[in-house]
Amino acid sequence: MPATTPRAAAPPEPVAPPDVDLAVDLGRGLVLPNPILVASGTFGYGVEYGDVVEVDRLGAICCKGTTLKPRIGNPTPRVTETPGGMLNSIGLQNPGVDAVIEKYAGTWAGWKVPVLVNVAGESVADYVEVARRLDGVPGVAGIELNISCPNVGRGGLQFAIDAGAAGEVTAAVRRATDLPLLVKLSPNVADVRPIAKAIADAGADALTAINTLSGIAVSPSRERPLLGNVFGGLSGPAIKPVALRIVYEVAQVVKIPIVAIGGVTELADVLDYLAVGAVAVQVGTAIFADPSLPVGLVDGLADECGRRGLESYRPLIGTALPRKQSPPSAKGVEYRP
Ligand SMILES: Cc1cc2nc3c(=O)[nH]c(=O)nc-3n(C[C@H](O)[C@H](O)[C@H](O)COP(=O)(O)O)c2cc1C
C-alpha cells in the first residue's frame, strides 16, 4: 500500500462575529457604536495610536484634558508606579483649545469614532469659553468636563467636591453649547450623590465616574515627596472597588447614563461595571501596557453576549443593583435604574 501523506487539518471555519447590538445612547444625539471608550489622558488625541489601534472600532475617544490657554504641566517626576496602579501629576499639559481644534479636529472629522474633548479650567468663565470654541466644530462629538480642577475664584476649592460649584459650572457650560455634555465625578469626596444629582439637574447628558484618587508617594531618600507636584492621582486596578461603589451609589440617584472608569483590565471588569448600573466603560491606565485592550474588550463583550444568547448587551446593565420595578435600559435619558 502506498504510504499516505497525512492530510493537513482543515482550517477552522471562519466564525462570523456575533450579531449583537452594542450601541449606546448617551443623550442629545450622541449614540456610540459600542460601550468601550478610552479615558482622557491615556490615549492622547487619538492620532498617536492610529498605527497600532483600530481607532474606528472604539466606542469613543476622550482626548487629553484641554484648557483655554496652553499649559506646560507640572514639574517632574510626574508619574510613579504603585501597587496595583500608578500615580500621575501631569498637570494638564496641553497646547490649548485653539491649537487642539486646529491640529486634530480635521482628522477626527474623518473618523467614524466619536471624539469627546475633555475640558478643564480654573474658573466657570474658562470652561464656558472652551465649550463655546468647541461648539459646532466638525469632528468634536461632545464634551467631557473634568471638574477635578481648582476653582481659582473660590480659594482653589475643586469644582468636583462641592455640589453648588459642580452644578454651577455644568449649567454654565450647558448654556454655552448644544454639544452632548458628560461631567466627570471625583472620588475625593465624602458623599458623591448630592454632587451627581446637582450635575444631572444642571443639564448634563451623562456622568463619567471616576477621576483619579488623590495620593502621594515618598522619594527613595525619604527626604521629600516623590512627585514634583507632591500630589498625584491614583489610577489602575487599585481603584476599581472605589469606582464600583461610586457607580453603584450614583446609579440609584440619577436618571442620566453613567460611564464607568477605574482599573478596567479585562472583560470581567466591564461586566462588573455594567452590573452596578453603568451603560458604558472607559479604559485608562491599562492602555499603557496594552493599547489594543479596548478593541479586544469590544470583541469580548460581543462574544460574551453571543455565548449568553443575547441580541444586545443591555440585559447586563444594572443586574447587581437593588431590585426596582422597571427593567434597566441603556437608552440614554430613558435610562431608569
Ligand atoms: C497619565 C494620566 C493622565 C490623565 N489625564 C486626565 C485628564 O487630562 N483629564 C481627565 O479628566 N482625566 C485624566 N486622567 C484620569 C483618567 O481619565 C481616569 O479617570 C483614571 O485614570 C481612572 O481610570 P483607570 O484606572 O482606567 O486609569 C488621567 C489619568 C492618567 C493615568
mmCIF file of C-alpha atoms and ligand atoms in Angstrom:
data_model
loop_
_atom_site.group_PDB
_atom_site.id
_atom_site.type_symbol
_atom_site.label_atom_id
_atom_site.label_comp_id
_atom_site.label_asym_id
_atom_site.label_seq_id
_atom_site.Cartn_x
_atom_site.Cartn_y
_atom_site.Cartn_z
ATOM 1 C CA MET A 1 0.000 0.000 0.000
ATOM 2 C CA PRO A 2 1.368 3.383 -0.905
ATOM 3 C CA ALA A 3 2.214 5.483 2.089
ATOM 4 C CA THR A 4 -0.372 8.144 2.612
ATOM 5 C CA THR A 5 0.813 11.587 3.425
ATOM 6 C CA PRO A 6 -1.022 12.894 6.460
ATOM 7 C CA ARG A 7 -3.517 15.488 5.408
ATOM 8 C CA ALA A 8 -3.219 18.870 6.959
ATOM 9 C CA ALA A 9 -6.071 19.585 9.361
ATOM 10 C CA ALA A 10 -8.809 21.565 7.651
ATOM 11 C CA PRO A 11 -8.608 25.228 8.623
ATOM 12 C CA PRO A 12 -11.259 26.159 11.181
ATOM 13 C CA GLU A 13 -14.466 27.547 9.737
ATOM 14 C CA PRO A 14 -14.327 31.308 9.974
ATOM 15 C CA VAL A 15 -16.548 32.379 12.855
ATOM 16 C CA ALA A 16 -18.831 35.250 11.975
ATOM 17 C CA PRO A 17 -18.742 37.936 14.649
ATOM 18 C CA PRO A 18 -21.870 37.632 16.760
ATOM 19 C CA ASP A 19 -24.603 39.982 15.626
ATOM 20 C CA VAL A 20 -25.030 41.788 18.930
ATOM 21 C CA ASP A 21 -26.344 45.315 19.354
ATOM 22 C CA LEU A 22 -23.671 47.161 21.347
ATOM 23 C CA ALA A 23 -24.858 50.696 20.539
ATOM 24 C CA VAL A 24 -25.343 53.041 23.476
ATOM 25 C CA ASP A 25 -27.214 56.348 23.541
ATOM 26 C CA LEU A 26 -25.638 58.877 25.900
ATOM 27 C CA GLY A 27 -28.252 61.514 25.139
ATOM 28 C CA ARG A 28 -28.531 64.627 22.932
ATOM 29 C CA GLY A 29 -27.902 62.530 19.810
ATOM 30 C CA LEU A 30 -24.621 61.030 20.999
ATOM 31 C CA VAL A 31 -25.018 57.375 20.055
ATOM 32 C CA LEU A 32 -21.816 55.361 20.429
ATOM 33 C CA PRO A 33 -21.305 52.232 18.312
ATOM 34 C CA ASN A 34 -20.298 50.307 21.424
ATOM 35 C CA PRO A 35 -19.821 50.940 25.160
ATOM 36 C CA ILE A 36 -15.992 50.748 25.326
ATOM 37 C CA LEU A 37 -14.337 54.177 25.433
ATOM 38 C CA VAL A 38 -10.748 55.229 26.037
ATOM 39 C CA ALA A 39 -10.159 57.516 29.025
ATOM 40 C CA SER A 40 -8.848 61.046 28.954
ATOM 41 C CA GLY A 41 -5.095 61.407 29.401
ATOM 42 C CA THR A 42 -4.321 57.830 28.426
ATOM 43 C CA PHE A 43 -4.909 57.926 24.657
ATOM 44 C CA GLY A 44 -3.535 61.354 23.707
ATOM 45 C CA TYR A 45 -5.611 62.900 20.927
ATOM 46 C CA GLY A 46 -6.196 59.503 19.312
ATOM 47 C CA VAL A 47 -3.904 60.245 16.372
ATOM 48 C CA GLU A 48 -0.870 58.942 18.286
ATOM 49 C CA TYR A 49 -2.390 55.447 18.287
ATOM 50 C CA GLY A 50 -3.606 55.358 14.684
ATOM 51 C CA ASP A 51 -0.885 52.909 13.593
ATOM 52 C CA VAL A 52 -1.331 50.411 16.416
ATOM 53 C CA VAL A 53 -5.043 50.523 17.261
ATOM 54 C CA GLU A 54 -8.122 50.279 15.018
ATOM 55 C CA VAL A 55 -9.438 53.531 16.464
ATOM 56 C CA ASP A 56 -12.640 53.355 14.421
ATOM 57 C CA ARG A 57 -13.656 50.254 16.372
ATOM 58 C CA LEU A 58 -13.726 52.091 19.697
ATOM 59 C CA GLY A 59 -16.962 53.339 21.256
ATOM 60 C CA ALA A 60 -15.469 56.817 21.679
ATOM 61 C CA ILE A 61 -12.219 58.584 22.429
ATOM 62 C CA CYS A 62 -11.927 61.011 25.345
ATOM 63 C CA CYS A 63 -8.967 63.153 24.394
ATOM 64 C CA LYS A 64 -6.397 64.692 26.736
ATOM 65 C CA GLY A 65 -7.550 67.436 29.080
ATOM 66 C CA THR A 66 -7.856 70.688 27.140
ATOM 67 C CA THR A 67 -7.723 74.195 28.597
ATOM 68 C CA LEU A 68 -8.318 77.689 27.239
ATOM 69 C CA LYS A 69 -4.611 78.597 27.186
ATOM 70 C CA PRO A 70 -1.656 76.241 26.629
ATOM 71 C CA ARG A 71 -0.260 74.640 29.803
ATOM 72 C CA ILE A 72 3.246 73.296 30.321
ATOM 73 C CA GLY A 73 2.178 70.953 33.098
ATOM 74 C CA ASN A 74 3.732 70.102 36.464
ATOM 75 C CA PRO A 75 7.404 69.698 37.421
ATOM 76 C CA THR A 76 8.904 66.211 37.091
ATOM 77 C CA PRO A 77 8.778 63.468 38.245
ATOM 78 C CA ARG A 78 5.163 63.213 37.124
ATOM 79 C CA VAL A 79 4.418 59.506 37.383
ATOM 80 C CA THR A 80 5.297 56.601 39.633
ATOM 81 C CA GLU A 81 4.102 53.020 39.902
ATOM 82 C CA THR A 82 2.144 51.928 42.958
ATOM 83 C CA PRO A 83 0.803 48.525 43.996
ATOM 84 C CA GLY A 84 -1.967 47.780 41.526
ATOM 85 C CA GLY A 85 -1.760 51.138 39.800
ATOM 86 C CA MET A 86 0.095 54.380 39.269
ATOM 87 C CA LEU A 87 0.175 57.964 40.491
ATOM 88 C CA ASN A 88 0.300 60.788 37.950
ATOM 89 C CA SER A 89 0.595 64.530 38.234
ATOM 90 C CA ILE A 90 0.840 65.568 34.596
ATOM 91 C CA GLY A 91 -0.781 68.919 35.405
ATOM 92 C CA LEU A 92 -2.944 69.108 32.285
ATOM 93 C CA GLN A 93 -0.094 69.741 29.875
ATOM 94 C CA ASN A 94 -1.783 70.667 26.591
ATOM 95 C CA PRO A 95 -1.455 73.170 23.739
ATOM 96 C CA GLY A 96 -4.745 74.985 24.459
ATOM 97 C CA VAL A 97 -8.139 74.650 22.814
ATOM 98 C CA ASP A 98 -7.396 76.639 19.656
ATOM 99 C CA ALA A 99 -4.336 74.509 18.831
ATOM 100 C CA VAL A 100 -6.254 71.311 19.620
ATOM 101 C CA ILE A 101 -9.007 72.307 17.176
ATOM 102 C CA GLU A 102 -6.515 73.343 14.518
ATOM 103 C CA LYS A 103 -4.278 70.261 14.827
ATOM 104 C CA TYR A 104 -6.719 67.431 15.440
ATOM 105 C CA ALA A 105 -10.373 68.231 14.675
ATOM 106 C CA GLY A 106 -9.889 67.797 10.913
ATOM 107 C CA THR A 107 -8.591 64.253 11.454
ATOM 108 C CA TRP A 108 -11.364 63.472 13.937
ATOM 109 C CA ALA A 109 -13.981 64.642 11.441
ATOM 110 C CA GLY A 110 -12.824 61.875 9.074
ATOM 111 C CA TRP A 111 -13.153 59.175 11.736
ATOM 112 C CA LYS A 112 -16.194 57.042 12.473
ATOM 113 C CA VAL A 113 -15.349 57.019 16.189
ATOM 114 C CA PRO A 114 -16.843 59.936 18.125
ATOM 115 C CA VAL A 115 -14.231 62.101 19.863
ATOM 116 C CA LEU A 116 -15.172 63.771 23.144
ATOM 117 C CA VAL A 117 -12.974 66.674 24.162
ATOM 118 C CA ASN A 118 -12.075 66.571 27.846
ATOM 119 C CA VAL A 119 -12.254 70.157 29.106
ATOM 120 C CA ALA A 120 -10.555 71.601 32.197
ATOM 121 C CA GLY A 121 -10.463 75.126 33.608
ATOM 122 C CA GLU A 122 -9.706 77.356 36.558
ATOM 123 C CA SER A 123 -12.970 79.306 36.513
ATOM 124 C CA VAL A 124 -16.505 78.941 35.220
ATOM 125 C CA ALA A 125 -15.637 81.506 32.531
ATOM 126 C CA ASP A 126 -12.706 79.320 31.391
ATOM 127 C CA TYR A 127 -14.911 76.249 30.943
ATOM 128 C CA VAL A 128 -17.585 78.253 29.168
ATOM 129 C CA GLU A 129 -15.126 79.799 26.734
ATOM 130 C CA VAL A 130 -13.542 76.442 25.844
ATOM 131 C CA ALA A 131 -17.009 74.929 25.307
ATOM 132 C CA ARG A 132 -18.034 77.900 23.152
ATOM 133 C CA ARG A 133 -14.960 77.442 20.943
ATOM 134 C CA LEU A 134 -15.629 73.702 20.560
ATOM 135 C CA ASP A 135 -19.315 74.223 19.760
ATOM 136 C CA GLY A 136 -20.085 73.383 16.140
ATOM 137 C CA VAL A 137 -16.521 72.288 15.276
ATOM 138 C CA PRO A 138 -16.735 69.314 12.878
ATOM 139 C CA GLY A 139 -15.016 66.328 14.485
ATOM 140 C CA VAL A 140 -15.987 67.269 18.043
ATOM 141 C CA ALA A 141 -18.779 64.887 19.078
ATOM 142 C CA GLY A 142 -19.160 66.075 22.642
ATOM 143 C CA ILE A 143 -17.533 67.445 25.771
ATOM 144 C CA GLU A 144 -16.415 65.665 28.905
ATOM 145 C CA LEU A 145 -15.966 68.164 31.744
ATOM 146 C CA ASN A 146 -13.062 67.448 34.055
ATOM 147 C CA ILE A 147 -14.235 69.332 37.133
ATOM 148 C CA SER A 148 -11.469 67.968 39.390
ATOM 149 C CA CYS A 149 -9.724 71.297 38.968
ATOM 150 C CA PRO A 150 -9.176 74.119 41.469
ATOM 151 C CA ASN A 151 -11.685 76.957 41.195
ATOM 152 C CA VAL A 152 -9.281 79.881 41.497
ATOM 153 C CA GLY A 153 -12.098 82.325 42.266
ATOM 154 C CA ARG A 154 -13.134 80.227 45.292
ATOM 155 C CA GLY A 155 -9.795 79.801 47.024
ATOM 156 C CA GLY A 156 -8.749 76.847 44.903
ATOM 157 C CA LEU A 157 -11.559 74.536 46.044
ATOM 158 C CA GLN A 158 -12.167 71.905 43.364
ATOM 159 C CA PHE A 159 -15.467 72.236 41.477
ATOM 160 C CA ALA A 160 -15.988 68.487 41.820
ATOM 161 C CA ILE A 161 -16.069 68.430 45.628
ATOM 162 C CA ASP A 162 -18.949 70.872 46.064
ATOM 163 C CA ALA A 163 -22.469 70.302 44.731
ATOM 164 C CA GLY A 164 -23.060 74.042 44.243
ATOM 165 C CA ALA A 165 -19.863 74.636 42.266
ATOM 166 C CA ALA A 166 -20.293 71.432 40.234
ATOM 167 C CA GLY A 167 -23.872 72.394 39.345
ATOM 168 C CA GLU A 168 -22.889 75.964 38.544
ATOM 169 C CA VAL A 169 -20.134 75.058 36.066
ATOM 170 C CA THR A 170 -22.324 72.363 34.465
ATOM 171 C CA ALA A 171 -25.231 74.791 33.995
ATOM 172 C CA ALA A 172 -22.961 77.476 32.555
ATOM 173 C CA VAL A 173 -21.429 75.090 30.014
ATOM 174 C CA ARG A 174 -24.882 73.703 29.218
ATOM 175 C CA ARG A 175 -25.998 77.228 28.269
ATOM 176 C CA ALA A 176 -22.863 77.762 26.133
ATOM 177 C CA THR A 177 -23.150 74.720 23.874
ATOM 178 C CA ASP A 178 -25.574 72.238 22.360
ATOM 179 C CA LEU A 179 -22.863 69.584 22.299
ATOM 180 C CA PRO A 180 -23.537 66.407 24.293
ATOM 181 C CA LEU A 181 -22.168 67.085 27.774
ATOM 182 C CA LEU A 182 -20.622 64.480 30.057
ATOM 183 C CA VAL A 183 -19.392 65.534 33.501
ATOM 184 C CA LYS A 184 -16.716 63.557 35.325
ATOM 185 C CA LEU A 185 -17.118 62.839 39.033
ATOM 186 C CA SER A 186 -14.279 62.925 41.539
ATOM 187 C CA PRO A 187 -13.968 60.146 44.125
ATOM 188 C CA ASN A 188 -12.296 62.539 46.582
ATOM 189 C CA VAL A 189 -15.496 63.410 48.420
ATOM 190 C CA ALA A 190 -17.387 62.098 51.434
ATOM 191 C CA ASP A 191 -20.687 61.615 49.576
ATOM 192 C CA VAL A 192 -20.790 61.830 45.813
ATOM 193 C CA ARG A 193 -24.569 61.529 45.492
ATOM 194 C CA PRO A 194 -25.624 65.171 46.063
ATOM 195 C CA ILE A 195 -22.894 66.257 43.633
ATOM 196 C CA ALA A 196 -24.057 63.794 40.973
ATOM 197 C CA LYS A 197 -27.648 64.986 41.436
ATOM 198 C CA ALA A 198 -26.642 68.661 41.158
ATOM 199 C CA ILE A 199 -24.800 67.923 37.899
ATOM 200 C CA ALA A 200 -27.741 65.978 36.467
ATOM 201 C CA ASP A 201 -30.181 68.721 37.495
ATOM 202 C CA ALA A 202 -27.928 71.315 35.833
ATOM 203 C CA GLY A 203 -28.398 69.659 32.446
ATOM 204 C CA ALA A 204 -25.549 67.176 31.961
ATOM 205 C CA ASP A 205 -26.425 64.449 29.462
ATOM 206 C CA ALA A 206 -24.318 61.787 31.180
ATOM 207 C CA LEU A 207 -21.892 61.285 34.069
ATOM 208 C CA THR A 208 -18.465 59.722 33.907
ATOM 209 C CA ALA A 209 -17.120 58.119 37.069
ATOM 210 C CA ILE A 210 -14.446 58.278 38.285
ATOM 211 C CA ASN A 211 -11.429 60.532 38.050
ATOM 212 C CA THR A 212 -8.275 59.571 39.967
ATOM 213 C CA LEU A 213 -7.994 59.333 43.769
ATOM 214 C CA SER A 214 -5.722 61.878 45.398
ATOM 215 C CA GLY A 215 -2.494 60.368 46.742
ATOM 216 C CA ILE A 216 1.213 60.897 47.314
ATOM 217 C CA ALA A 217 4.407 58.840 47.218
ATOM 218 C CA VAL A 218 7.666 59.405 49.110
ATOM 219 C CA SER A 219 11.073 59.730 47.430
ATOM 220 C CA PRO A 220 13.570 56.858 47.923
ATOM 221 C CA SER A 221 15.722 59.088 50.166
ATOM 222 C CA ARG A 222 12.655 59.788 52.313
ATOM 223 C CA GLU A 223 13.630 63.451 52.287
ATOM 224 C CA ARG A 224 10.662 64.665 50.278
ATOM 225 C CA PRO A 225 7.529 63.530 48.474
ATOM 226 C CA LEU A 226 8.399 61.812 45.206
ATOM 227 C CA LEU A 227 6.255 63.687 42.687
ATOM 228 C CA GLY A 228 7.347 67.142 41.631
ATOM 229 C CA ASN A 229 3.843 68.392 42.392
ATOM 230 C CA VAL A 230 3.715 66.416 45.698
ATOM 231 C CA PHE A 231 0.122 65.266 44.996
ATOM 232 C CA GLY A 232 -0.856 62.864 42.246
ATOM 233 C CA GLY A 233 -3.889 60.955 41.024
ATOM 234 C CA LEU A 234 -4.088 57.227 41.713
ATOM 235 C CA SER A 235 -5.428 55.076 38.857
ATOM 236 C CA GLY A 236 -5.418 51.439 37.791
ATOM 237 C CA PRO A 237 -6.881 48.224 39.277
ATOM 238 C CA ALA A 238 -6.281 49.519 42.830
ATOM 239 C CA ILE A 239 -9.162 51.994 42.448
ATOM 240 C CA LYS A 240 -11.745 49.646 40.924
ATOM 241 C CA PRO A 241 -13.606 48.837 44.170
ATOM 242 C CA VAL A 242 -13.952 52.562 44.882
ATOM 243 C CA ALA A 243 -15.209 53.272 41.355
ATOM 244 C CA LEU A 244 -17.632 50.350 41.534
ATOM 245 C CA ARG A 245 -19.030 51.681 44.808
ATOM 246 C CA ILE A 246 -19.480 55.165 43.354
ATOM 247 C CA VAL A 247 -21.215 53.911 40.200
ATOM 248 C CA TYR A 248 -23.456 51.716 42.372
ATOM 249 C CA GLU A 249 -24.393 54.682 44.567
ATOM 250 C CA VAL A 250 -24.874 57.194 41.758
ATOM 251 C CA ALA A 251 -26.901 54.820 39.554
ATOM 252 C CA GLN A 252 -29.544 54.819 42.270
ATOM 253 C CA VAL A 253 -29.943 58.593 42.470
ATOM 254 C CA VAL A 254 -29.706 59.912 38.881
ATOM 255 C CA LYS A 255 -31.627 59.092 35.724
ATOM 256 C CA ILE A 256 -28.920 60.051 33.223
ATOM 257 C CA PRO A 257 -26.497 57.410 31.880
ATOM 258 C CA ILE A 258 -23.254 56.668 33.743
ATOM 259 C CA VAL A 259 -19.986 55.814 32.042
ATOM 260 C CA ALA A 260 -17.705 53.958 34.483
ATOM 261 C CA ILE A 261 -13.909 54.313 34.691
ATOM 262 C CA GLY A 262 -11.351 52.827 37.017
ATOM 263 C CA GLY A 263 -8.983 49.916 36.706
ATOM 264 C CA VAL A 264 -10.542 48.147 33.748
ATOM 265 C CA THR A 265 -8.073 45.498 32.564
ATOM 266 C CA GLU A 266 -10.323 42.650 31.395
ATOM 267 C CA LEU A 267 -13.867 41.757 30.339
ATOM 268 C CA ALA A 268 -14.850 40.822 33.908
ATOM 269 C CA ASP A 269 -14.279 44.452 34.919
ATOM 270 C CA VAL A 270 -16.589 45.665 32.129
ATOM 271 C CA LEU A 271 -19.275 43.196 33.222
ATOM 272 C CA ASP A 272 -18.929 44.302 36.855
ATOM 273 C CA TYR A 273 -19.435 47.969 35.947
ATOM 274 C CA LEU A 274 -22.459 47.167 33.792
ATOM 275 C CA ALA A 275 -23.896 45.119 36.657
ATOM 276 C CA VAL A 276 -23.768 48.108 39.035
ATOM 277 C CA GLY A 277 -25.580 50.340 36.559
ATOM 278 C CA ALA A 278 -23.020 51.787 34.134
ATOM 279 C CA VAL A 279 -24.096 51.800 30.481
ATOM 280 C CA ALA A 280 -20.507 52.032 29.198
ATOM 281 C CA VAL A 281 -16.919 51.955 30.486
ATOM 282 C CA GLN A 282 -13.685 53.764 29.803
ATOM 283 C CA VAL A 283 -10.272 52.104 29.761
ATOM 284 C CA GLY A 284 -7.389 54.241 31.061
ATOM 285 C CA THR A 285 -4.136 53.144 32.697
ATOM 286 C CA ALA A 286 -4.320 49.632 31.188
ATOM 287 C CA ILE A 287 -3.802 51.181 27.738
ATOM 288 C CA PHE A 288 -0.185 51.980 28.647
ATOM 289 C CA ALA A 289 0.509 48.228 28.962
ATOM 290 C CA ASP A 290 -1.682 47.139 26.039
ATOM 291 C CA PRO A 291 -3.091 49.729 23.609
ATOM 292 C CA SER A 292 -5.102 47.004 21.853
ATOM 293 C CA LEU A 293 -7.052 46.140 25.032
ATOM 294 C CA PRO A 294 -10.108 48.400 24.419
ATOM 295 C CA VAL A 295 -10.792 46.960 20.944
ATOM 296 C CA GLY A 296 -10.290 43.467 22.394
ATOM 297 C CA LEU A 297 -12.936 44.284 25.020
ATOM 298 C CA VAL A 298 -15.417 45.291 22.289
ATOM 299 C CA ASP A 299 -14.990 41.828 20.724
ATOM 300 C CA GLY A 300 -15.019 40.177 24.143
ATOM 301 C CA LEU A 301 -18.310 41.822 25.092
ATOM 302 C CA ALA A 302 -19.937 40.831 21.794
ATOM 303 C CA ASP A 303 -18.703 37.233 22.246
ATOM 304 C CA GLU A 304 -19.971 37.156 25.826
ATOM 305 C CA CYS A 305 -23.432 38.294 24.702
ATOM 306 C CA GLY A 306 -23.345 35.722 21.903
ATOM 307 C CA ARG A 307 -22.478 32.967 24.399
ATOM 308 C CA ARG A 308 -25.396 34.038 26.596
ATOM 309 C CA GLY A 309 -27.769 34.168 23.622
ATOM 310 C CA LEU A 310 -28.287 37.927 23.982
ATOM 311 C CA GLU A 311 -29.034 40.165 20.999
ATOM 312 C CA SER A 312 -27.974 43.233 22.960
ATOM 313 C CA TYR A 313 -25.699 43.872 25.932
ATOM 314 C CA ARG A 314 -28.446 45.823 27.698
ATOM 315 C CA PRO A 315 -29.716 42.960 29.865
ATOM 316 C CA LEU A 316 -26.284 43.026 31.547
ATOM 317 C CA ILE A 317 -26.907 46.538 32.901
ATOM 318 C CA GLY A 318 -27.977 47.036 36.498
ATOM 319 C CA THR A 319 -28.254 43.359 37.437
ATOM 320 C CA ALA A 320 -26.439 43.921 40.754
ATOM 321 C CA LEU A 321 -28.485 46.983 41.723
ATOM 322 C CA PRO A 322 -31.223 46.676 44.336
ATOM 323 C CA ARG A 323 -34.369 45.458 42.600
ATOM 324 C CA LYS A 324 -36.622 48.086 41.041
ATOM 325 C CA GLN A 325 -39.916 47.667 39.239
ATOM 326 C CA SER A 326 -38.906 48.662 35.707
ATOM 327 C CA PRO A 327 -36.088 46.833 33.918
ATOM 328 C CA PRO A 328 -32.977 48.904 33.168
ATOM 329 C CA SER A 329 -32.285 50.080 29.644
ATOM 330 C CA ALA A 330 -29.211 51.656 28.029
ATOM 331 C CA LYS A 331 -31.257 54.144 26.008
ATOM 332 C CA GLY A 332 -29.745 57.448 27.031
ATOM 333 C CA VAL A 333 -32.055 59.639 29.038
ATOM 334 C CA GLU A 334 -34.685 56.910 29.030
ATOM 335 C CA TYR A 335 -32.378 55.020 31.361
ATOM 336 C CA ARG A 336 -34.096 54.466 34.711
ATOM 337 C CA PRO A 337 -32.056 52.343 37.112
HETATM 338 C C1 LIG B 1 -1.497 59.799 32.879
HETATM 339 C C2 LIG B 1 -2.942 60.125 33.124
HETATM 340 C C3 LIG B 1 -3.461 61.346 32.686
HETATM 341 C C4 LIG B 1 -4.793 61.673 32.921
HETATM 342 N N1 LIG B 1 -5.292 62.859 32.449
HETATM 343 C C5 LIG B 1 -6.610 63.153 32.614
HETATM 344 C C6 LIG B 1 -7.163 64.364 32.073
HETATM 345 O O1 LIG B 1 -6.475 65.151 31.417
HETATM 346 N N2 LIG B 1 -8.492 64.616 32.289
HETATM 347 C C7 LIG B 1 -9.289 63.734 32.995
HETATM 348 O O2 LIG B 1 -10.480 64.005 33.154
HETATM 349 N N3 LIG B 1 -8.788 62.585 33.495
HETATM 350 C C8 LIG B 1 -7.477 62.270 33.324
HETATM 351 N N4 LIG B 1 -6.975 61.103 33.823
HETATM 352 C C9 LIG B 1 -7.874 60.190 34.581
HETATM 353 C C10 LIG B 1 -8.385 59.045 33.701
HETATM 354 O O3 LIG B 1 -9.128 59.538 32.608
HETATM 355 C C11 LIG B 1 -9.230 58.066 34.518
HETATM 356 O O4 LIG B 1 -10.337 58.762 35.069
HETATM 357 C C12 LIG B 1 -8.442 57.421 35.661
HETATM 358 O O5 LIG B 1 -7.116 57.146 35.264
HETATM 359 C C13 LIG B 1 -9.089 56.133 36.172
HETATM 360 O O6 LIG B 1 -9.151 55.151 35.162
HETATM 361 P P1 LIG B 1 -8.040 53.975 35.009
HETATM 362 O O7 LIG B 1 -7.895 53.331 36.356
HETATM 363 O O8 LIG B 1 -8.589 53.040 33.977
HETATM 364 O O9 LIG B 1 -6.798 54.631 34.578
HETATM 365 C C14 LIG B 1 -5.634 60.757 33.613
HETATM 366 C C15 LIG B 1 -5.110 59.534 34.048
HETATM 367 C C16 LIG B 1 -3.785 59.203 33.817
HETATM 368 C C17 LIG B 1 -3.269 57.874 34.294
#
